[in-house]
Coordinates of C-alpha atoms in Angstrom, one line a residue:
Chain O
N1 CA -11.2 17.2 1.6
A2 CA -8.0 16.6 3.4
G3 CA -8.2 12.9 2.8
V4 CA -6.4 10.7 5.1
T5 CA -4.2 12.5 7.7
Q6 CA -1.9 11.0 10.2
T7 CA -0.3 12.5 13.4
P8 CA 2.5 12.5 14.3
K9 CA 4.7 12.7 11.1
F10 CA 7.9 11.8 13.2
R11 CA 8.3 10.3 16.5
V12 CA 11.5 9.0 18.5
L13 CA 10.7 6.5 21.6
K14 CA 12.8 4.8 23.9
T15 CA 12.3 1.2 24.6
G16 CA 9.6 0.5 26.7
Q17 CA 7.9 3.9 26.2
S18 CA 4.2 3.9 25.0
M19 CA 2.5 5.9 22.1
T20 CA -0.6 6.3 20.2
L21 CA -0.6 6.9 16.2
L22 CA -3.9 8.6 15.1
C23 CA -5.4 8.3 11.6
A24 CA -8.4 10.4 10.5
Q25 CA -10.3 10.4 7.3
D26 CA -12.9 12.6 5.9
M27 CA -14.1 10.5 3.1
N28 CA -16.9 8.7 5.0
H29 CA -14.9 5.5 4.3
E30 CA -16.0 2.3 6.2
Y31 CA -12.7 0.4 6.1
M32 CA -9.6 1.6 7.6
Y33 CA -6.0 -0.2 7.7
W34 CA -2.7 0.3 9.6
Y35 CA 0.3 -1.2 7.7
R36 CA 4.1 -0.9 8.3
Q37 CA 6.7 -0.4 5.8
D38 CA 10.1 -1.8 6.4
P39 CA 13.1 -1.8 3.7
G40 CA 12.8 -4.7 1.2
M41 CA 9.4 -6.0 3.1
G42 CA 6.7 -3.8 1.2
L43 CA 3.8 -3.0 3.3
R44 CA 2.5 -5.4 5.8
L45 CA -1.0 -5.3 7.5
I46 CA -1.0 -4.9 11.0
H47 CA -4.6 -4.5 12.1
Y48 CA -7.7 -3.4 10.2
S49 CA -11.3 -2.3 10.8
V50 CA -14.4 -3.0 8.7
G51 CA -16.7 -0.4 10.5
E52 CA -17.1 1.7 13.8
G53 CA -16.4 -0.4 16.8
T54 CA -14.9 -3.1 14.8
T55 CA -11.1 -4.2 14.7
A56 CA -9.1 -7.4 13.4
K57 CA -5.6 -8.7 13.2
G58 CA -3.7 -8.5 10.1
E59 CA -0.5 -10.2 9.2
V60 CA 1.7 -8.5 11.9
P61 CA -0.5 -7.5 14.7
D62 CA 2.1 -8.5 17.8
G63 CA 2.8 -5.7 19.9
Y64 CA 0.2 -3.4 18.6
N65 CA -3.5 -2.5 19.6
V66 CA -6.0 -0.5 17.7
S67 CA -9.2 0.9 18.4
R68 CA -12.0 2.5 16.2
L69 CA -14.3 4.5 18.4
K70 CA -15.5 6.9 15.6
K71 CA -16.0 6.1 11.9
Q72 CA -13.5 8.6 11.0
N73 CA -10.8 7.8 13.2
F74 CA -8.3 4.5 13.6
L75 CA -5.8 4.5 16.4
L76 CA -2.7 2.5 16.5
G77 CA -1.1 1.9 20.1
L78 CA 2.3 0.6 21.1
E79 CA 2.1 -0.4 24.7
S80 CA 5.8 -0.9 25.0
A81 CA 7.7 -0.1 22.2
A82 CA 10.6 -2.1 21.1
P83 CA 13.5 -1.3 18.5
S84 CA 11.8 -3.9 15.8
Q85 CA 9.0 -1.6 15.6
T86 CA 11.2 1.2 14.3
S87 CA 9.3 1.5 10.8
V88 CA 7.2 3.8 8.8
Y89 CA 3.6 3.5 9.6
F90 CA 0.8 4.0 6.9
C91 CA -3.0 4.4 7.6
A92 CA -5.4 3.5 4.5
S93 CA -9.1 3.6 4.2
S94 CA -11.4 2.4 1.7
Y95 CA -15.2 3.2 1.0
V96 CA -16.7 -0.2 1.2
A97 CA -15.6 -3.8 0.8
G98 CA -16.7 -4.3 -3.1
A99 CA -15.5 -7.9 -2.8
G100 CA -12.0 -6.6 -3.0
T101 CA -12.3 -4.2 -5.9
D102 CA -12.1 -0.8 -3.7
T103 CA -9.1 1.6 -3.9
Q104 CA -7.2 2.2 -0.6
Y105 CA -6.4 5.8 -0.1
F106 CA -3.3 6.4 2.1
G107 CA -2.1 8.9 4.6
P108 CA 1.3 10.3 4.2
G109 CA 3.1 8.3 7.0
T110 CA 4.5 8.2 10.2
R111 CA 8.2 7.8 10.6
L112 CA 8.8 5.9 14.1
T113 CA 12.2 5.3 15.6
V114 CA 12.7 3.4 19.0
L115 CA 16.0 3.5 20.4
Chain T
A1 CA -3.1 -18.2 0.1
Q2 CA -2.2 -15.4 -2.1
S3 CA 1.1 -13.9 -2.9
V4 CA 2.9 -11.3 -4.9
T5 CA 6.3 -11.3 -6.2
Q6 CA 8.4 -8.2 -7.5
L7 CA 11.6 -9.7 -8.5
D8 CA 13.4 -6.4 -9.3
S9 CA 14.1 -4.5 -6.2
Q10 CA 15.6 -1.6 -8.4
V11 CA 15.3 -0.7 -12.0
P12 CA 17.7 2.3 -13.4
V13 CA 16.4 3.7 -16.8
F14 CA 17.3 6.8 -18.8
E15 CA 14.9 9.5 -19.0
E16 CA 12.6 8.9 -22.3
A17 CA 13.7 5.1 -22.3
P18 CA 10.6 2.4 -22.1
V19 CA 10.2 0.6 -18.6
E20 CA 8.7 -2.7 -17.8
L21 CA 8.1 -3.5 -14.1
R22 CA 7.4 -7.0 -13.3
C23 CA 4.9 -8.5 -10.9
N24 CA 3.8 -12.0 -10.7
Y25 CA 1.2 -13.2 -8.3
S26 CA -0.1 -16.5 -7.0
S27 CA -3.6 -17.3 -6.2
S28 CA -5.9 -20.4 -6.2
V29 CA -8.8 -18.2 -7.0
S30 CA -9.7 -15.4 -9.3
V31 CA -7.8 -12.2 -8.6
Y32 CA -8.1 -8.4 -8.5
L33 CA -4.7 -6.7 -9.1
F34 CA -3.3 -3.2 -8.3
W35 CA -0.5 -1.2 -9.0
Y36 CA 0.5 1.6 -6.3
V37 CA 3.2 4.4 -6.7
Q38 CA 5.0 6.0 -3.7
Y39 CA 6.9 9.0 -4.3
P40 CA 9.6 10.3 -2.1
N41 CA 8.3 10.8 1.4
Q42 CA 4.7 10.6 0.5
G43 CA 2.0 7.7 1.0
L44 CA 0.9 5.5 -1.8
Q45 CA -1.4 6.3 -4.4
L46 CA -3.3 4.2 -6.8
L47 CA -1.6 3.9 -10.5
L48 CA -4.2 1.4 -11.8
K49 CA -6.0 -2.0 -11.1
Y50 CA -7.3 -5.0 -13.0
L51 CA -10.8 -5.9 -11.9
S52 CA -12.1 -7.7 -15.0
G53 CA -12.9 -7.4 -18.7
S54 CA -9.8 -6.0 -20.9
T55 CA -6.6 -7.5 -19.9
L56 CA -4.9 -4.3 -20.8
V57 CA -5.4 -1.8 -18.1
K58 CA -4.5 2.1 -18.7
G59 CA -3.6 4.2 -15.4
I60 CA -2.6 7.6 -14.6
N61 CA 1.0 9.4 -15.8
G62 CA 0.8 7.2 -19.2
F63 CA 1.3 3.9 -17.4
E64 CA -0.6 0.6 -18.5
A65 CA -0.4 -2.8 -17.2
E66 CA -1.2 -6.1 -18.6
F67 CA -3.2 -9.0 -17.0
N68 CA -1.8 -12.3 -18.3
K69 CA -3.6 -15.2 -16.6
S70 CA -1.6 -18.1 -18.1
Q71 CA 1.7 -16.6 -16.9
T72 CA 0.1 -15.2 -13.8
S73 CA 1.6 -11.8 -14.4
F74 CA 0.7 -8.2 -14.1
H75 CA 3.5 -6.2 -15.5
L76 CA 3.7 -2.4 -15.5
R77 CA 4.8 -0.5 -18.5
K78 CA 5.4 3.1 -19.6
P79 CA 6.9 3.8 -23.3
S80 CA 8.8 6.8 -22.2
V81 CA 9.7 7.9 -18.7
H82 CA 10.3 11.0 -17.1
I83 CA 12.5 12.0 -14.4
S84 CA 9.2 12.8 -12.4
D85 CA 8.4 9.1 -12.5
T86 CA 11.3 8.3 -10.2
A87 CA 9.5 6.4 -7.0
E88 CA 8.9 3.3 -5.7
Y89 CA 6.0 1.1 -7.1
F90 CA 3.9 -1.7 -5.5
C91 CA 2.2 -4.5 -6.9
A92 CA -0.9 -6.1 -4.9
V93 CA -3.6 -8.4 -4.9
S94 CA -6.9 -8.1 -2.9
D95 CA -8.9 -10.8 -1.4
Y96 CA -11.4 -11.8 -4.3
G97 CA -14.9 -11.9 -2.9
G98 CA -13.9 -11.4 0.5
A99 CA -15.2 -8.8 3.0
T100 CA -12.2 -7.1 4.3
N101 CA -10.9 -5.5 1.0
K102 CA -7.2 -6.4 2.3
L103 CA -4.4 -6.1 0.1
I104 CA -1.2 -8.2 -0.2
F105 CA 1.6 -6.3 -1.5
G106 CA 4.8 -7.1 -3.3
T107 CA 8.3 -6.0 -1.7
G108 CA 8.2 -2.9 -4.4
T109 CA 10.4 -1.9 -7.2
L110 CA 12.3 1.3 -7.3
L111 CA 12.2 3.1 -10.4
A112 CA 15.2 5.5 -10.6
V113 CA 15.3 7.5 -13.9
Q114 CA 18.6 9.3 -14.7
P115 CA 18.7 12.2 -17.0

């Protein structure tokens, strides 16, 4: 199993450009998450999905959109990138919501710089 | 609302010395607690988690943590660290009984093991 993979690994954008980050998991997990990691702030949840075709907002959703058309994929979109979105983005998945007990499995991250 | 506090942003320690990384949480309900580790340029992986039962939880790589309800703490310990333990460590709390399996992370503690 490849686990959770993220594409691309690195990206540099100019302000106002758009892009999509792809997360894929091969563990048949129901739940998927997008986080951003910034120095001194830990990981903050952007959006999450509790199943194919569903999405919900997390702690810091502004400026991002997501889609979960297939169970194994979770896409994160930036419509008009801003320097404040410079960050490392992590995708994670978990098997099923065991009332908060399940382990989340993380991808290797995407380092995004917005100039 | 739930929250997690990791007061130490960085903990320097010499190889083979013991270490304790502190984590305090705030919650009005029962909690599930997690420690994740992030090695340089990698995603996060689970070290250990407390769900119920024994308050002393053993994890991978010789780490253990103790759940203390009265002090609302979940400190991580290792009796003898190695250079390879150099990483960032995140404490997290999940939404107890919830249907989303969301995690709230602390800001992280960088463990720097020196020879």
